[in-house]
Amino acid sequence: MAMKGDQVAKFVTFEGGEGSGKTTQIRLAAEWLRERGIPVLATAEPGGTPLGQKIREILLNRGAWTIGAEAELLLFAAARAQHVRETILPALAANQWVLCDRFADATFAYQGFGRGLDAKFVKSLNAFSSLSLVPDRTLLFDLSPEIGLARAKRRVTGLRPEAAEDRFEQEERAFHERIRKGYLTLAAAEPDRFRIIAAAGDLDTVRGEVRDQLECLF
Ligand code: TMP
């Protein structure tokens, strides 16, 4: 479907646990939108700016140094503060769609539900770092941690030895179960914003579902 000239750009976030396939799907979705003549920026958290990339390297380090839950929360917030101001808001202002691989919901799910940090504080920190920016739509790639972690493990097999699982993939199963539950709780609280995608499906099926969801925003 061609986009009308007066179309307002959308901010769409892709969320989910480890190995949910969202990173591949965001790439496919961005290509698909571009083919339709829609200007799109595909970006990711933590990351999306030079500072964010540095923070990402620190956060996903493989056990080289200790990062407590509180420091972890603040580092994700710092990456987001820069990302929103330097990358996301300017792109939206230039009428580019922004597809973002994880955003504030990831902090609720991982640091709030997963690490057990105070939900109220996480909420106000999220609002501060994101300038209260809320996605127009959030696609939640839902998958059992068992399948997701097995997929994530396969992804790193065959890579150089130091490219083993990152800090989050090494967490115990219960942590990933809490994250899944957390995401589903967020989705239930905001049914207008969230759409749940059954991420266990094959790539083409999931790609079709993502397209259907994006088309709803045209
Ligand atoms: P990725 O696997 O999507 O690249 O994300 C990197 C990791 O960072 C992933 O394990 C989820 C985690 N994460 C958080 O714990 N909190 C956050 O706010 C974000 C954005 C990511």
Coordinates of C-alpha atoms and ligand atoms in Angstrom, one line a residue:
M1 CA 0.0 0.0 0.0
A2 CA 1.4 3.4 -1.0
M3 CA 1.7 5.9 1.7
K4 CA -0.2 9.2 1.3
G5 CA 1.9 12.3 1.2
D6 CA 0.5 13.6 4.5
Q7 CA 1.2 10.4 6.4
V8 CA 2.5 11.0 9.8
A9 CA 5.6 8.9 10.7
K10 CA 5.1 6.1 13.3
F11 CA 7.3 5.0 16.1
V12 CA 7.1 1.2 16.4
T13 CA 9.0 -0.9 18.9
F14 CA 9.9 -4.6 18.7
E15 CA 10.1 -6.3 22.0
G16 CA 10.5 -9.8 23.3
G17 CA 12.8 -12.2 25.1
E18 CA 16.1 -13.7 23.9
G19 CA 16.0 -15.5 20.6
S20 CA 12.6 -14.2 19.7
G21 CA 13.6 -13.3 16.1
K22 CA 12.7 -9.6 16.4
T23 CA 16.1 -8.4 15.1
T24 CA 15.7 -10.3 11.8
Q25 CA 12.0 -9.2 11.6
I26 CA 12.9 -5.5 12.1
R27 CA 15.3 -5.7 9.2
L28 CA 12.7 -7.3 7.0
A29 CA 10.1 -4.9 8.0
A30 CA 12.3 -1.9 7.3
E31 CA 13.1 -3.2 3.8
W32 CA 9.5 -3.8 3.2
L33 CA 8.5 -0.3 4.2
R34 CA 11.3 1.2 2.1
E35 CA 10.1 -0.7 -0.9
R36 CA 6.8 1.1 -0.4
G37 CA 8.5 4.5 -0.5
I38 CA 8.2 5.0 3.3
P39 CA 11.3 6.6 4.8
V40 CA 12.3 4.5 7.8
L41 CA 15.0 4.4 10.4
A42 CA 15.8 1.0 12.0
T43 CA 17.6 1.4 15.3
A44 CA 18.2 -0.6 18.5
E45 CA 18.6 -0.3 22.2
P46 CA 21.0 -0.2 23.8
G47 CA 22.7 1.4 20.9
G48 CA 21.5 3.7 18.2
T49 CA 24.1 6.4 18.9
P50 CA 27.9 6.3 19.4
L51 CA 27.4 6.7 23.2
G52 CA 24.8 3.9 23.1
Q53 CA 27.1 1.6 21.3
K54 CA 29.8 2.1 24.0
I55 CA 27.2 1.5 26.7
R56 CA 26.0 -1.6 24.8
E57 CA 29.6 -3.0 24.9
I58 CA 29.8 -2.3 28.6
L59 CA 26.4 -3.9 29.4
L60 CA 26.7 -7.0 27.3
N61 CA 30.3 -7.8 28.4
R62 CA 30.7 -11.4 29.1
G63 CA 31.6 -11.4 32.8
A64 CA 34.7 -9.3 32.6
W65 CA 33.5 -7.0 35.4
T66 CA 30.6 -6.8 37.9
I67 CA 27.5 -4.7 37.0
G68 CA 24.9 -4.5 39.8
A69 CA 21.2 -4.3 38.9
E70 CA 21.1 -0.6 39.8
A71 CA 24.0 0.4 37.7
E72 CA 22.6 -1.8 34.9
L73 CA 19.3 0.1 35.0
L74 CA 21.0 3.5 34.9
L75 CA 23.2 2.5 32.0
F76 CA 20.2 1.4 29.9
A77 CA 18.5 4.7 30.9
A78 CA 21.6 6.7 29.8
A79 CA 21.7 4.9 26.5
R80 CA 18.0 5.7 26.0
A81 CA 18.3 9.3 27.0
Q82 CA 20.9 9.9 24.3
H83 CA 19.1 7.7 21.7
V84 CA 15.7 9.5 22.1
R85 CA 17.3 13.0 21.8
E86 CA 20.0 12.4 19.2
T87 CA 18.3 9.8 16.9
I88 CA 14.6 9.0 17.5
L89 CA 13.0 12.4 17.9
P90 CA 14.9 14.0 15.0
A91 CA 13.9 11.1 12.7
L92 CA 10.3 11.4 13.7
A93 CA 10.5 15.2 13.2
A94 CA 11.8 14.5 9.7
N95 CA 8.8 12.3 9.1
Q96 CA 10.7 9.0 9.1
W97 CA 9.2 6.0 10.6
V98 CA 11.3 4.7 13.4
L99 CA 11.5 0.9 14.1
C100 CA 13.3 0.3 17.3
D101 CA 14.6 -3.0 18.5
R102 CA 13.7 -2.7 22.2
F103 CA 12.7 0.4 24.1
A104 CA 11.4 1.4 27.6
D105 CA 9.2 -1.8 27.9
A106 CA 12.5 -3.8 27.9
T107 CA 13.6 -1.9 31.0
F108 CA 10.3 -2.7 32.7
A109 CA 10.5 -6.4 31.7
Y110 CA 14.3 -7.0 32.4
Q111 CA 15.2 -4.6 35.2
G112 CA 11.7 -4.4 36.8
F113 CA 10.2 -7.9 36.5
G114 CA 13.5 -9.7 35.8
R115 CA 15.8 -8.0 38.4
G116 CA 13.1 -7.1 40.8
L117 CA 13.9 -3.3 40.9
D118 CA 11.2 -1.0 42.1
A119 CA 8.5 -0.6 39.4
K120 CA 7.6 2.9 40.3
F121 CA 11.2 4.1 40.1
V122 CA 11.7 2.3 36.8
K123 CA 8.6 4.0 35.4
S124 CA 9.7 7.5 36.4
L125 CA 13.3 6.9 35.1
N126 CA 11.9 5.6 31.8
A127 CA 9.8 8.7 31.5
F128 CA 12.8 10.9 32.3
S129 CA 15.1 9.2 29.8
S130 CA 12.6 8.9 27.0
L131 CA 11.0 12.4 27.4
S132 CA 7.8 10.4 28.0
L133 CA 7.9 9.2 24.4
V134 CA 5.5 6.3 23.9
P135 CA 5.5 4.1 20.8
D136 CA 2.5 4.2 18.5
R137 CA 2.7 0.4 18.4
T138 CA 4.7 -2.2 20.2
L139 CA 5.0 -5.7 18.7
L140 CA 5.7 -8.2 21.4
F141 CA 7.5 -11.3 20.0
D142 CA 6.3 -13.9 22.5
L143 CA 8.1 -17.2 22.9
S144 CA 8.9 -19.7 25.6
P145 CA 12.3 -19.0 27.1
E146 CA 13.2 -22.7 26.4
I147 CA 12.9 -22.2 22.6
G148 CA 14.3 -18.7 22.7
L149 CA 17.4 -19.5 24.6
A150 CA 18.1 -22.6 22.5
R151 CA 17.8 -20.3 19.4
A152 CA 20.1 -17.7 20.9
K153 CA 22.6 -20.5 21.7
R154 CA 22.5 -21.8 18.2
R155 CA 23.2 -18.2 17.0
V156 CA 26.5 -18.0 18.8
T157 CA 27.7 -21.6 18.0
G158 CA 30.5 -21.4 15.4
L159 CA 31.4 -17.8 16.2
R160 CA 34.7 -16.9 17.7
P161 CA 35.1 -18.3 21.3
E162 CA 34.7 -14.9 23.0
A163 CA 31.4 -14.4 21.2
A164 CA 29.7 -16.7 23.7
E165 CA 26.3 -15.9 25.3
D166 CA 26.0 -12.4 26.6
R167 CA 25.3 -11.6 30.3
F168 CA 21.6 -11.8 29.8
E169 CA 21.5 -15.1 28.0
Q170 CA 23.6 -16.6 30.8
E171 CA 20.9 -15.8 33.4
E172 CA 18.9 -18.7 34.8
R173 CA 15.6 -19.9 33.3
A174 CA 13.5 -18.3 36.1
F175 CA 14.8 -14.8 35.1
H176 CA 13.7 -15.3 31.6
E177 CA 10.3 -16.6 32.7
R178 CA 9.8 -13.5 34.8
I179 CA 10.7 -11.3 31.7
R180 CA 8.1 -13.1 29.6
K181 CA 5.5 -12.7 32.3
G182 CA 6.5 -9.1 32.7
Y183 CA 6.1 -8.4 29.0
L184 CA 2.7 -10.1 28.9
T185 CA 1.6 -8.1 31.9
L186 CA 2.6 -4.8 30.1
A187 CA 0.7 -5.9 27.0
A188 CA -2.4 -6.7 29.0
A189 CA -2.3 -3.3 30.6
E190 CA -2.1 -1.4 27.3
P191 CA -4.0 -3.5 24.7
D192 CA -4.3 -0.6 22.3
R193 CA -0.5 -0.2 22.0
F194 CA 0.6 -3.8 22.1
R195 CA 0.2 -6.6 19.6
I196 CA 1.4 -10.0 20.5
I197 CA 3.2 -12.0 17.8
A198 CA 3.6 -15.8 18.2
A199 CA 7.3 -15.8 17.7
A200 CA 7.6 -19.7 17.6
G201 CA 6.2 -19.6 14.1
D202 CA 8.4 -19.9 11.0
L203 CA 10.1 -16.8 9.6
D204 CA 7.6 -16.2 6.7
T205 CA 4.6 -16.6 8.9
V206 CA 6.0 -14.1 11.5
R207 CA 7.0 -11.7 8.7
G208 CA 3.4 -11.8 7.3
E209 CA 2.0 -11.0 10.8
V210 CA 4.5 -8.1 11.2
R211 CA 3.4 -6.7 7.8
D212 CA -0.2 -7.0 8.7
Q213 CA 0.4 -5.1 11.9
L214 CA 2.4 -2.3 10.1
E215 CA -0.3 -2.0 7.5
C216 CA -2.8 -1.2 10.2
L217 CA -0.8 1.9 10.9
F218 CA -0.9 3.2 7.3
Ligands
TMP1 P1 19.3 -7.5 22.3 O1 19.4 -9.0 22.6 O2 17.9 -7.2 21.8 O3 20.3 -7.0 21.4 O4 19.3 -6.7 23.7 C1 20.4 -6.7 24.5 C2 20.1 -7.2 25.9 O5 19.9 -6.1 26.7 C3 19.0 -8.2 26.0 O6 19.4 -9.3 26.8 C4 17.9 -7.4 26.7 C5 18.7 -6.4 27.5 N1 18.0 -5.1 27.8 C6 17.7 -4.8 29.2 O7 17.9 -5.6 30.1 N2 17.1 -3.7 29.4 C7 16.8 -2.7 28.5 O8 16.2 -1.7 28.8 C8 17.2 -3.0 27.1 C9 16.9 -2.0 26.0 C10 17.8 -4.2 26.8

